[in-house]
Amino acid sequence: MAPVIFDLAGKRVFVAGHRGMVGQALVRRLAKERIDLLTVPRSEVDLRDQAAVFAWFARNRPQVVFLAAATVGGVVANNTRRAEFIYDNLAIAANVIHAAHANGAEKLLFLGSSCIYPKFAAQPLREDAMLTGLLEPTNEPYAIAKIAGIKMAEAYRSQYGADFISVMPTNLYGPGDNYHPEYSHVVAALIGRFHEAKLTRAPEVIVWGTGTPRREFLYVDDMADACVHLMKTYSAPELVNIGTGEDISIADFARVVADVVGYEGRISFDPSRPDGTPRKLLDVTRLAGLGWSATTPLQDGVRRAYRAFVAEMRPETA
Ligand code: GDP
């Protein structure tokens, strides 16, 4: 177990992006710490707005920042809203990281994403694979913005001695996910689709792509716990992957969701839909060395995510 080198107790802690799935999980996890939690609604401060961000930081002077705000989406959203994904995420990273430094934040944790790794990097993906090859084209704008954020954190550490760290979570799922049928990630999309199919007794559910890509899925509350752990125990320029170390094919994963939801019809695949990257499994050796590993098994996490989906989106069908 890595020793605690940074104490959160009594600190003003800002969660940027507290309404998103990741931010909500961080807020749930931070409720267990003796801290002064700061959040700000988007209606008050749009994190893409430099003047608004700088003014808010100057007024509130957070000592600790979790940068969980981002414009995110699944493979289709990434590929079609390319300008939004690069502009929003570059602006958010630039504004928040600079404002944190300029206003004396003691520590910042930047959340990247496993799509920053090259499409054909060796699996499992090690932290040092970043910038060793070309990216998956469908999410290149998002990945470039995230790489810029990581490089900013690194540069502020090297030039100013700022204690800014970056973590790379794998594919996340859980309460507060985005369930948009077209723009969501696969877990939320399949939970929604299998639930509707169960209700309407549809004979078939269509899953995008070939079913052969492999993905690693981490329950978002596990990720939040890892972030708090790293905030307390880690300080170095190198990234830290956050994952489970296990992956599953999309076809097998669809069966897990069907079982959890209780859908008994057929599962088919639509290869005209994009597969995205063939495999995305993180090497979690560094994280394990720091004394953290995931605790929520996939079945349990999907069960909890499904319960949250029904409660949030379809309470009348519970
Ligand atoms: P990615 O990890 O960035 O590719 O993000 P996604 O979560 O969008 O997609 C993961 C994998 O799930 C891809 O291979 C998709 O083709 C596949 N997939 C299967 N059905 C769906 C679906 O309904 N929505 C999404 N987003 N992906 C799906």
mmCIF file of C-alpha atoms and ligand atoms in Angstrom:
data_model
loop_
_atom_site.group_PDB
_atom_site.id
_atom_site.type_symbol
_atom_site.label_atom_id
_atom_site.label_comp_id
_atom_site.label_asym_id
_atom_site.label_seq_id
_atom_site.Cartn_x
_atom_site.Cartn_y
_atom_site.Cartn_z
ATOM 1 C CA MET A 1 0.000 0.000 0.000
ATOM 2 C CA ALA A 2 1.437 3.376 -1.005
ATOM 3 C CA PRO A 3 1.721 5.857 1.890
ATOM 4 C CA VAL A 4 -0.492 8.943 2.026
ATOM 5 C CA ILE A 5 1.608 11.882 0.810
ATOM 6 C CA PHE A 6 -1.214 14.386 0.333
ATOM 7 C CA ASP A 7 -3.899 14.921 2.954
ATOM 8 C CA LEU A 8 -7.348 15.969 1.753
ATOM 9 C CA ALA A 9 -8.688 16.679 5.240
ATOM 10 C CA GLY A 10 -10.056 20.180 5.705
ATOM 11 C CA LYS A 11 -9.305 21.190 2.094
ATOM 12 C CA ARG A 12 -11.523 23.056 -0.374
ATOM 13 C CA VAL A 13 -11.971 20.453 -3.111
ATOM 14 C CA PHE A 14 -13.441 21.404 -6.488
ATOM 15 C CA VAL A 15 -15.061 18.736 -8.662
ATOM 16 C CA ALA A 16 -15.270 20.183 -12.187
ATOM 17 C CA GLY A 17 -18.030 18.384 -14.062
ATOM 18 C CA HIS A 18 -20.033 17.279 -11.014
ATOM 19 C CA ARG A 19 -23.199 16.618 -13.032
ATOM 20 C CA GLY A 20 -21.599 14.029 -15.304
ATOM 21 C CA MET A 21 -21.386 10.323 -14.524
ATOM 22 C CA VAL A 22 -17.759 10.599 -13.345
ATOM 23 C CA GLY A 23 -18.292 13.804 -11.388
ATOM 24 C CA GLN A 24 -21.349 12.382 -9.617
ATOM 25 C CA ALA A 25 -19.322 9.336 -8.575
ATOM 26 C CA LEU A 26 -16.499 11.570 -7.295
ATOM 27 C CA VAL A 27 -19.015 13.580 -5.263
ATOM 28 C CA ARG A 28 -20.431 10.325 -3.772
ATOM 29 C CA ARG A 29 -16.915 9.140 -2.894
ATOM 30 C CA LEU A 30 -15.766 12.500 -1.495
ATOM 31 C CA ALA A 31 -18.753 12.521 0.865
ATOM 32 C CA LYS A 32 -16.694 10.042 2.931
ATOM 33 C CA GLU A 33 -13.806 12.531 3.298
ATOM 34 C CA ARG A 34 -13.672 15.433 5.711
ATOM 35 C CA ILE A 35 -13.439 18.126 3.025
ATOM 36 C CA ASP A 36 -15.190 21.278 1.891
ATOM 37 C CA LEU A 37 -16.690 20.288 -1.481
ATOM 38 C CA LEU A 38 -17.005 22.965 -4.181
ATOM 39 C CA THR A 39 -19.093 22.590 -7.342
ATOM 40 C CA VAL A 40 -20.549 25.104 -9.749
ATOM 41 C CA PRO A 41 -23.497 24.664 -12.117
ATOM 42 C CA ARG A 42 -22.899 25.098 -15.835
ATOM 43 C CA SER A 43 -25.522 27.864 -15.894
ATOM 44 C CA GLU A 44 -23.186 29.872 -13.657
ATOM 45 C CA VAL A 45 -19.773 28.942 -15.100
ATOM 46 C CA ASP A 46 -19.382 27.404 -18.539
ATOM 47 C CA LEU A 47 -15.948 25.772 -18.254
ATOM 48 C CA ARG A 48 -15.259 26.625 -21.913
ATOM 49 C CA ASP A 49 -15.481 30.313 -21.008
ATOM 50 C CA GLN A 50 -12.017 31.446 -19.951
ATOM 51 C CA ALA A 51 -13.099 34.692 -18.251
ATOM 52 C CA ALA A 52 -15.830 32.935 -16.254
ATOM 53 C CA VAL A 53 -13.454 30.156 -15.147
ATOM 54 C CA PHE A 54 -10.678 32.551 -14.128
ATOM 55 C CA ALA A 55 -13.126 34.729 -12.165
ATOM 56 C CA TRP A 56 -14.642 31.716 -10.368
ATOM 57 C CA PHE A 57 -11.199 30.351 -9.394
ATOM 58 C CA ALA A 58 -10.053 33.765 -8.152
ATOM 59 C CA ARG A 59 -13.158 33.982 -5.935
ATOM 60 C CA ASN A 60 -13.182 30.408 -4.633
ATOM 61 C CA ARG A 61 -9.497 29.414 -4.682
ATOM 62 C CA PRO A 62 -9.911 25.637 -4.493
ATOM 63 C CA GLN A 63 -6.904 23.864 -2.977
ATOM 64 C CA VAL A 64 -7.622 20.589 -4.768
ATOM 65 C CA VAL A 65 -9.168 20.064 -8.218
ATOM 66 C CA PHE A 66 -10.632 16.926 -9.783
ATOM 67 C CA LEU A 67 -10.977 17.792 -13.490
ATOM 68 C CA ALA A 68 -13.823 15.481 -14.527
ATOM 69 C CA ALA A 69 -15.594 17.881 -16.899
ATOM 70 C CA ALA A 70 -15.624 16.905 -20.568
ATOM 71 C CA THR A 71 -17.780 16.675 -23.643
ATOM 72 C CA VAL A 72 -18.039 12.908 -24.086
ATOM 73 C CA GLY A 73 -19.957 10.310 -26.034
ATOM 74 C CA GLY A 74 -19.738 6.952 -27.729
ATOM 75 C CA VAL A 75 -18.211 6.027 -31.050
ATOM 76 C CA VAL A 76 -20.858 7.824 -33.160
ATOM 77 C CA ALA A 77 -20.842 11.030 -31.127
ATOM 78 C CA ASN A 78 -17.031 11.136 -31.264
ATOM 79 C CA ASN A 79 -16.989 10.604 -34.990
ATOM 80 C CA THR A 80 -19.747 13.037 -36.014
ATOM 81 C CA ARG A 81 -19.416 15.872 -33.473
ATOM 82 C CA ARG A 82 -15.668 16.106 -34.087
ATOM 83 C CA ALA A 83 -15.395 19.890 -33.805
ATOM 84 C CA GLU A 84 -17.318 20.041 -30.526
ATOM 85 C CA PHE A 85 -15.249 17.210 -29.065
ATOM 86 C CA ILE A 86 -11.925 18.880 -29.786
ATOM 87 C CA TYR A 87 -12.932 22.471 -29.020
ATOM 88 C CA ASP A 88 -14.869 21.839 -25.809
ATOM 89 C CA ASN A 89 -12.272 19.522 -24.333
ATOM 90 C CA LEU A 90 -9.279 21.690 -25.248
ATOM 91 C CA ALA A 91 -10.971 24.762 -23.796
ATOM 92 C CA ILE A 92 -12.019 23.013 -20.567
ATOM 93 C CA ALA A 93 -8.522 21.587 -19.990
ATOM 94 C CA ALA A 94 -6.717 24.830 -20.821
ATOM 95 C CA ASN A 95 -8.993 27.011 -18.679
ATOM 96 C CA VAL A 96 -9.218 24.811 -15.598
ATOM 97 C CA ILE A 97 -5.559 23.712 -15.477
ATOM 98 C CA HIS A 98 -4.280 27.251 -15.940
ATOM 99 C CA ALA A 99 -6.759 28.749 -13.461
ATOM 100 C CA ALA A 100 -5.855 26.098 -10.865
ATOM 101 C CA HIS A 101 -2.179 26.985 -11.195
ATOM 102 C CA ALA A 102 -2.753 30.756 -11.273
ATOM 103 C CA ASN A 103 -4.836 30.580 -8.093
ATOM 104 C CA GLY A 104 -2.478 28.423 -6.087
ATOM 105 C CA ALA A 105 -4.196 25.030 -6.193
ATOM 106 C CA GLU A 106 -2.011 22.534 -4.309
ATOM 107 C CA LYS A 107 -3.030 19.544 -6.386
ATOM 108 C CA LEU A 108 -5.001 18.718 -9.528
ATOM 109 C CA LEU A 109 -6.054 15.403 -11.022
ATOM 110 C CA PHE A 110 -6.786 15.398 -14.757
ATOM 111 C CA LEU A 111 -8.987 12.630 -16.119
ATOM 112 C CA GLY A 112 -7.947 11.410 -19.537
ATOM 113 C CA SER A 113 -9.319 8.406 -21.340
ATOM 114 C CA SER A 114 -7.934 5.164 -22.674
ATOM 115 C CA CYS A 115 -8.603 6.355 -26.247
ATOM 116 C CA ILE A 116 -5.424 8.471 -25.993
ATOM 117 C CA TYR A 117 -3.432 5.330 -26.786
ATOM 118 C CA PRO A 118 -2.529 4.457 -30.399
ATOM 119 C CA LYS A 119 -5.010 2.255 -32.217
ATOM 120 C CA PHE A 120 -2.521 -0.557 -32.682
ATOM 121 C CA ALA A 121 -0.494 -0.206 -29.486
ATOM 122 C CA ALA A 122 0.497 -3.451 -27.754
ATOM 123 C CA GLN A 123 -2.173 -4.769 -25.373
ATOM 124 C CA PRO A 124 -2.572 -4.460 -22.477
ATOM 125 C CA LEU A 125 -1.929 -0.747 -22.927
ATOM 126 C CA ARG A 126 0.949 0.575 -20.859
ATOM 127 C CA GLU A 127 1.126 4.213 -19.857
ATOM 128 C CA ASP A 128 4.261 4.738 -21.958
ATOM 129 C CA ALA A 129 2.392 3.790 -25.167
ATOM 130 C CA MET A 130 0.966 7.315 -25.427
ATOM 131 C CA LEU A 131 2.203 9.132 -28.575
ATOM 132 C CA THR A 132 3.908 6.066 -30.030
ATOM 133 C CA GLY A 133 1.526 5.675 -33.001
ATOM 134 C CA LEU A 134 -1.562 6.862 -34.834
ATOM 135 C CA LEU A 135 -4.876 7.176 -32.993
ATOM 136 C CA GLU A 136 -8.176 5.469 -33.775
ATOM 137 C CA PRO A 137 -9.625 7.911 -36.369
ATOM 138 C CA THR A 138 -13.194 7.861 -34.989
ATOM 139 C CA ASN A 139 -12.170 9.489 -31.724
ATOM 140 C CA GLU A 140 -9.035 11.337 -32.757
ATOM 141 C CA PRO A 141 -10.361 14.866 -31.951
ATOM 142 C CA TYR A 142 -11.354 13.829 -28.417
ATOM 143 C CA ALA A 143 -8.091 11.960 -27.887
ATOM 144 C CA ILE A 144 -5.980 14.895 -29.108
ATOM 145 C CA ALA A 145 -7.743 17.206 -26.642
ATOM 146 C CA LYS A 146 -7.165 14.729 -23.810
ATOM 147 C CA ILE A 147 -3.491 14.307 -24.757
ATOM 148 C CA ALA A 148 -3.182 18.113 -24.686
ATOM 149 C CA GLY A 149 -4.624 18.119 -21.138
ATOM 150 C CA ILE A 150 -2.147 15.461 -20.017
ATOM 151 C CA LYS A 151 0.733 17.379 -21.567
ATOM 152 C CA MET A 152 -0.451 20.573 -19.863
ATOM 153 C CA ALA A 153 -0.472 18.892 -16.452
ATOM 154 C CA GLU A 154 3.022 17.571 -17.185
ATOM 155 C CA ALA A 155 4.290 20.973 -18.388
ATOM 156 C CA TYR A 156 2.890 22.833 -15.370
ATOM 157 C CA ARG A 157 4.638 20.283 -13.150
ATOM 158 C CA SER A 158 7.979 20.666 -14.940
ATOM 159 C CA GLN A 159 7.953 24.463 -15.356
ATOM 160 C CA TYR A 160 6.146 25.555 -12.179
ATOM 161 C CA GLY A 161 6.510 22.556 -9.883
ATOM 162 C CA ALA A 162 2.716 22.160 -9.800
ATOM 163 C CA ASP A 163 1.532 18.887 -8.249
ATOM 164 C CA PHE A 164 -0.726 18.000 -11.191
ATOM 165 C CA ILE A 165 -1.328 14.347 -12.065
ATOM 166 C CA SER A 166 -3.172 12.562 -14.875
ATOM 167 C CA VAL A 167 -5.123 9.332 -14.814
ATOM 168 C CA MET A 168 -6.479 7.261 -17.704
ATOM 169 C CA PRO A 169 -9.714 5.492 -16.916
ATOM 170 C CA THR A 170 -10.870 2.657 -19.118
ATOM 171 C CA ASN A 171 -14.498 2.485 -20.413
ATOM 172 C CA LEU A 172 -16.694 3.526 -17.493
ATOM 173 C CA TYR A 173 -20.333 2.778 -16.722
ATOM 174 C CA GLY A 174 -22.769 3.236 -13.865
ATOM 175 C CA PRO A 175 -25.427 5.573 -12.466
ATOM 176 C CA GLY A 176 -25.745 8.935 -14.196
ATOM 177 C CA ASP A 177 -24.635 7.608 -17.585
ATOM 178 C CA ASN A 178 -25.900 9.160 -20.817
ATOM 179 C CA TYR A 179 -28.604 6.919 -22.331
ATOM 180 C CA HIS A 180 -28.990 8.678 -25.678
ATOM 181 C CA PRO A 181 -29.732 5.883 -28.186
ATOM 182 C CA GLU A 182 -27.278 7.181 -30.766
ATOM 183 C CA TYR A 183 -24.667 9.122 -28.781
ATOM 184 C CA SER A 184 -24.206 7.016 -25.652
ATOM 185 C CA HIS A 185 -21.486 4.484 -24.879
ATOM 186 C CA VAL A 186 -22.144 0.797 -25.314
ATOM 187 C CA VAL A 187 -23.107 -0.110 -21.726
ATOM 188 C CA ALA A 188 -25.826 2.528 -21.420
ATOM 189 C CA ALA A 189 -26.983 1.902 -24.996
ATOM 190 C CA LEU A 190 -27.388 -1.837 -24.451
ATOM 191 C CA ILE A 191 -29.056 -1.463 -21.046
ATOM 192 C CA GLY A 192 -31.633 0.862 -22.641
ATOM 193 C CA ARG A 193 -32.112 -1.278 -25.745
ATOM 194 C CA PHE A 194 -32.464 -4.610 -23.914
ATOM 195 C CA HIS A 195 -34.868 -3.057 -21.396
ATOM 196 C CA GLU A 196 -37.136 -1.713 -24.144
ATOM 197 C CA ALA A 197 -36.934 -5.034 -25.995
ATOM 198 C CA LYS A 198 -37.962 -6.916 -22.844
ATOM 199 C CA LEU A 199 -40.953 -4.616 -22.327
ATOM 200 C CA THR A 200 -42.143 -4.879 -25.947
ATOM 201 C CA ARG A 201 -41.248 -8.598 -26.185
ATOM 202 C CA ALA A 202 -39.153 -7.820 -29.279
ATOM 203 C CA PRO A 203 -37.802 -11.031 -30.874
ATOM 204 C CA GLU A 204 -34.397 -9.485 -31.583
ATOM 205 C CA VAL A 205 -31.963 -6.870 -30.294
ATOM 206 C CA ILE A 206 -29.394 -5.384 -32.654
ATOM 207 C CA VAL A 207 -25.907 -4.742 -31.315
ATOM 208 C CA TRP A 208 -23.628 -2.472 -33.360
ATOM 209 C CA GLY A 209 -20.586 -3.740 -35.172
ATOM 210 C CA THR A 210 -19.304 -7.291 -35.434
ATOM 211 C CA GLY A 211 -19.358 -8.149 -31.717
ATOM 212 C CA THR A 212 -15.653 -9.015 -31.873
ATOM 213 C CA PRO A 213 -14.088 -5.824 -30.424
ATOM 214 C CA ARG A 214 -12.951 -6.242 -26.864
ATOM 215 C CA ARG A 215 -13.451 -3.691 -24.116
ATOM 216 C CA GLU A 216 -12.598 -3.355 -20.449
ATOM 217 C CA PHE A 217 -15.421 -1.953 -18.310
ATOM 218 C CA LEU A 218 -14.980 -0.303 -14.919
ATOM 219 C CA TYR A 219 -17.809 0.587 -12.555
ATOM 220 C CA VAL A 220 -17.673 4.342 -12.060
ATOM 221 C CA ASP A 221 -17.672 4.224 -8.239
ATOM 222 C CA ASP A 222 -14.556 2.043 -8.391
ATOM 223 C CA MET A 223 -12.962 4.675 -10.621
ATOM 224 C CA ALA A 224 -13.851 7.470 -8.177
ATOM 225 C CA ASP A 225 -12.296 5.483 -5.347
ATOM 226 C CA ALA A 226 -9.122 5.027 -7.419
ATOM 227 C CA CYS A 227 -8.977 8.786 -8.133
ATOM 228 C CA VAL A 228 -9.204 9.663 -4.428
ATOM 229 C CA HIS A 229 -6.573 7.023 -3.663
ATOM 230 C CA LEU A 230 -4.203 8.485 -6.290
ATOM 231 C CA MET A 231 -4.860 12.046 -5.140
ATOM 232 C CA LYS A 232 -3.595 10.997 -1.712
ATOM 233 C CA THR A 233 -0.763 8.678 -2.703
ATOM 234 C CA TYR A 234 0.606 9.652 -6.129
ATOM 235 C CA SER A 235 2.715 12.545 -7.356
ATOM 236 C CA ALA A 236 4.684 12.124 -10.601
ATOM 237 C CA PRO A 237 4.526 13.267 -14.235
ATOM 238 C CA GLU A 238 3.682 9.797 -15.573
ATOM 239 C CA LEU A 239 0.041 8.859 -16.183
ATOM 240 C CA VAL A 240 -1.682 6.131 -14.212
ATOM 241 C CA ASN A 241 -4.145 3.781 -15.924
ATOM 242 C CA ILE A 242 -7.345 3.006 -14.023
ATOM 243 C CA GLY A 243 -9.005 -0.238 -15.042
ATOM 244 C CA THR A 244 -9.788 -3.768 -13.983
ATOM 245 C CA GLY A 245 -7.123 -5.489 -16.079
ATOM 246 C CA GLU A 246 -9.787 -7.718 -17.699
ATOM 247 C CA ASP A 247 -11.634 -7.343 -20.979
ATOM 248 C CA ILE A 248 -14.604 -8.978 -22.707
ATOM 249 C CA SER A 249 -15.846 -9.140 -26.309
ATOM 250 C CA ILE A 250 -18.843 -6.953 -27.163
ATOM 251 C CA ALA A 251 -20.772 -10.146 -28.079
ATOM 252 C CA ASP A 252 -20.161 -11.675 -24.642
ATOM 253 C CA PHE A 253 -20.861 -8.374 -22.973
ATOM 254 C CA ALA A 254 -24.224 -8.127 -24.775
ATOM 255 C CA ARG A 255 -25.090 -11.514 -23.236
ATOM 256 C CA VAL A 256 -24.202 -10.206 -19.767
ATOM 257 C CA VAL A 257 -26.570 -7.256 -20.258
ATOM 258 C CA ALA A 258 -29.337 -9.499 -21.640
ATOM 259 C CA ASP A 259 -29.029 -11.759 -18.562
ATOM 260 C CA VAL A 260 -29.090 -8.872 -16.102
ATOM 261 C CA VAL A 261 -32.089 -7.259 -17.806
ATOM 262 C CA GLY A 262 -33.883 -10.597 -18.235
ATOM 263 C CA TYR A 263 -34.248 -10.372 -22.019
ATOM 264 C CA GLU A 264 -34.713 -13.767 -23.621
ATOM 265 C CA GLY A 265 -34.853 -12.966 -27.356
ATOM 266 C CA ARG A 266 -32.193 -13.157 -30.032
ATOM 267 C CA ILE A 267 -29.047 -10.999 -30.175
ATOM 268 C CA SER A 268 -27.910 -9.915 -33.674
ATOM 269 C CA PHE A 269 -25.048 -7.781 -34.923
ATOM 270 C CA ASP A 270 -25.037 -4.930 -37.436
ATOM 271 C CA PRO A 271 -21.586 -4.797 -39.064
ATOM 272 C CA SER A 272 -22.548 -1.621 -40.940
ATOM 273 C CA ARG A 273 -22.135 0.173 -37.583
ATOM 274 C CA PRO A 274 -18.566 1.110 -36.515
ATOM 275 C CA ASP A 275 -16.532 -1.290 -34.382
ATOM 276 C CA GLY A 276 -14.071 1.385 -33.316
ATOM 277 C CA THR A 277 -10.775 0.228 -31.865
ATOM 278 C CA PRO A 278 -10.333 -3.585 -31.987
ATOM 279 C CA ARG A 279 -9.231 -3.943 -28.384
ATOM 280 C CA LYS A 280 -8.752 -1.638 -25.437
ATOM 281 C CA LEU A 281 -7.354 -3.232 -22.302
ATOM 282 C CA LEU A 282 -5.253 -1.257 -19.854
ATOM 283 C CA ASP A 283 -2.132 -2.497 -18.131
ATOM 284 C CA VAL A 284 -2.901 -1.742 -14.473
ATOM 285 C CA THR A 285 0.467 -2.765 -13.029
ATOM 286 C CA ARG A 286 1.318 0.781 -11.940
ATOM 287 C CA LEU A 287 -2.020 1.233 -10.166
ATOM 288 C CA ALA A 288 -1.737 -2.162 -8.466
ATOM 289 C CA GLY A 289 1.754 -1.162 -7.287
ATOM 290 C CA LEU A 290 0.160 1.871 -5.635
ATOM 291 C CA GLY A 291 -2.120 -0.434 -3.670
ATOM 292 C CA TRP A 292 -5.437 -0.155 -5.534
ATOM 293 C CA SER A 293 -7.508 -2.652 -7.462
ATOM 294 C CA ALA A 294 -11.114 -2.722 -8.669
ATOM 295 C CA THR A 295 -13.661 -4.472 -6.463
ATOM 296 C CA THR A 296 -16.966 -4.492 -8.392
ATOM 297 C CA PRO A 297 -17.416 -7.592 -10.598
ATOM 298 C CA LEU A 298 -18.901 -6.849 -14.053
ATOM 299 C CA GLN A 299 -22.202 -8.673 -13.382
ATOM 300 C CA ASP A 300 -22.747 -6.743 -10.134
ATOM 301 C CA GLY A 301 -21.848 -3.429 -11.699
ATOM 302 C CA VAL A 302 -24.186 -3.968 -14.642
ATOM 303 C CA ARG A 303 -26.949 -4.966 -12.189
ATOM 304 C CA ARG A 304 -26.437 -1.724 -10.249
ATOM 305 C CA ALA A 305 -26.247 0.311 -13.458
ATOM 306 C CA TYR A 306 -29.481 -1.313 -14.681
ATOM 307 C CA ARG A 307 -31.268 -0.469 -11.423
ATOM 308 C CA ALA A 308 -30.047 3.125 -11.732
ATOM 309 C CA PHE A 309 -31.228 3.275 -15.367
ATOM 310 C CA VAL A 310 -34.748 2.162 -14.436
ATOM 311 C CA ALA A 311 -34.879 4.597 -11.500
ATOM 312 C CA GLU A 312 -33.509 7.547 -13.499
ATOM 313 C CA MET A 313 -35.021 6.967 -16.927
ATOM 314 C CA ARG A 314 -37.943 4.526 -16.772
ATOM 315 C CA PRO A 315 -39.308 4.537 -13.176
ATOM 316 C CA GLU A 316 -42.785 3.680 -14.487
ATOM 317 C CA THR A 317 -41.411 0.348 -15.780
ATOM 318 C CA ALA A 318 -39.754 -0.739 -12.507
HETATM 319 P P1 GDP B 1 -15.449 3.097 -27.645
HETATM 320 O O1 GDP B 1 -14.877 2.201 -26.599
HETATM 321 O O2 GDP B 1 -14.834 4.453 -27.652
HETATM 322 O O3 GDP B 1 -15.430 2.447 -28.995
HETATM 323 O O4 GDP B 1 -16.952 3.418 -27.238
HETATM 324 P P2 GDP B 1 -18.389 2.732 -27.305
HETATM 325 O O5 GDP B 1 -18.796 2.437 -25.924
HETATM 326 O O6 GDP B 1 -19.268 3.661 -28.088
HETATM 327 O O7 GDP B 1 -18.275 1.396 -28.156
HETATM 328 C C1 GDP B 1 -17.690 0.243 -27.683
HETATM 329 C C2 GDP B 1 -17.955 -0.916 -28.621
HETATM 330 O O8 GDP B 1 -19.324 -1.320 -28.474
HETATM 331 C C3 GDP B 1 -17.778 -0.613 -30.120
HETATM 332 O O9 GDP B 1 -17.151 -1.738 -30.726
HETATM 333 C C4 GDP B 1 -19.217 -0.495 -30.634
HETATM 334 O O10 GDP B 1 -19.343 -0.856 -31.998
HETATM 335 C C5 GDP B 1 -19.925 -1.517 -29.732
HETATM 336 N N1 GDP B 1 -21.377 -1.312 -29.619
HETATM 337 C C6 GDP B 1 -22.321 -2.277 -29.806
HETATM 338 N N2 GDP B 1 -23.556 -1.775 -29.685
HETATM 339 C C7 GDP B 1 -23.412 -0.455 -29.397
HETATM 340 C C8 GDP B 1 -24.344 0.593 -29.156
HETATM 341 O O11 GDP B 1 -25.553 0.438 -29.197
HETATM 342 N N3 GDP B 1 -23.821 1.826 -28.862
HETATM 343 C C9 GDP B 1 -22.455 2.039 -28.812
HETATM 344 N N4 GDP B 1 -22.026 3.260 -28.514
HETATM 345 N N5 GDP B 1 -21.564 1.059 -29.070
HETATM 346 C C10 GDP B 1 -22.021 -0.172 -29.354
#
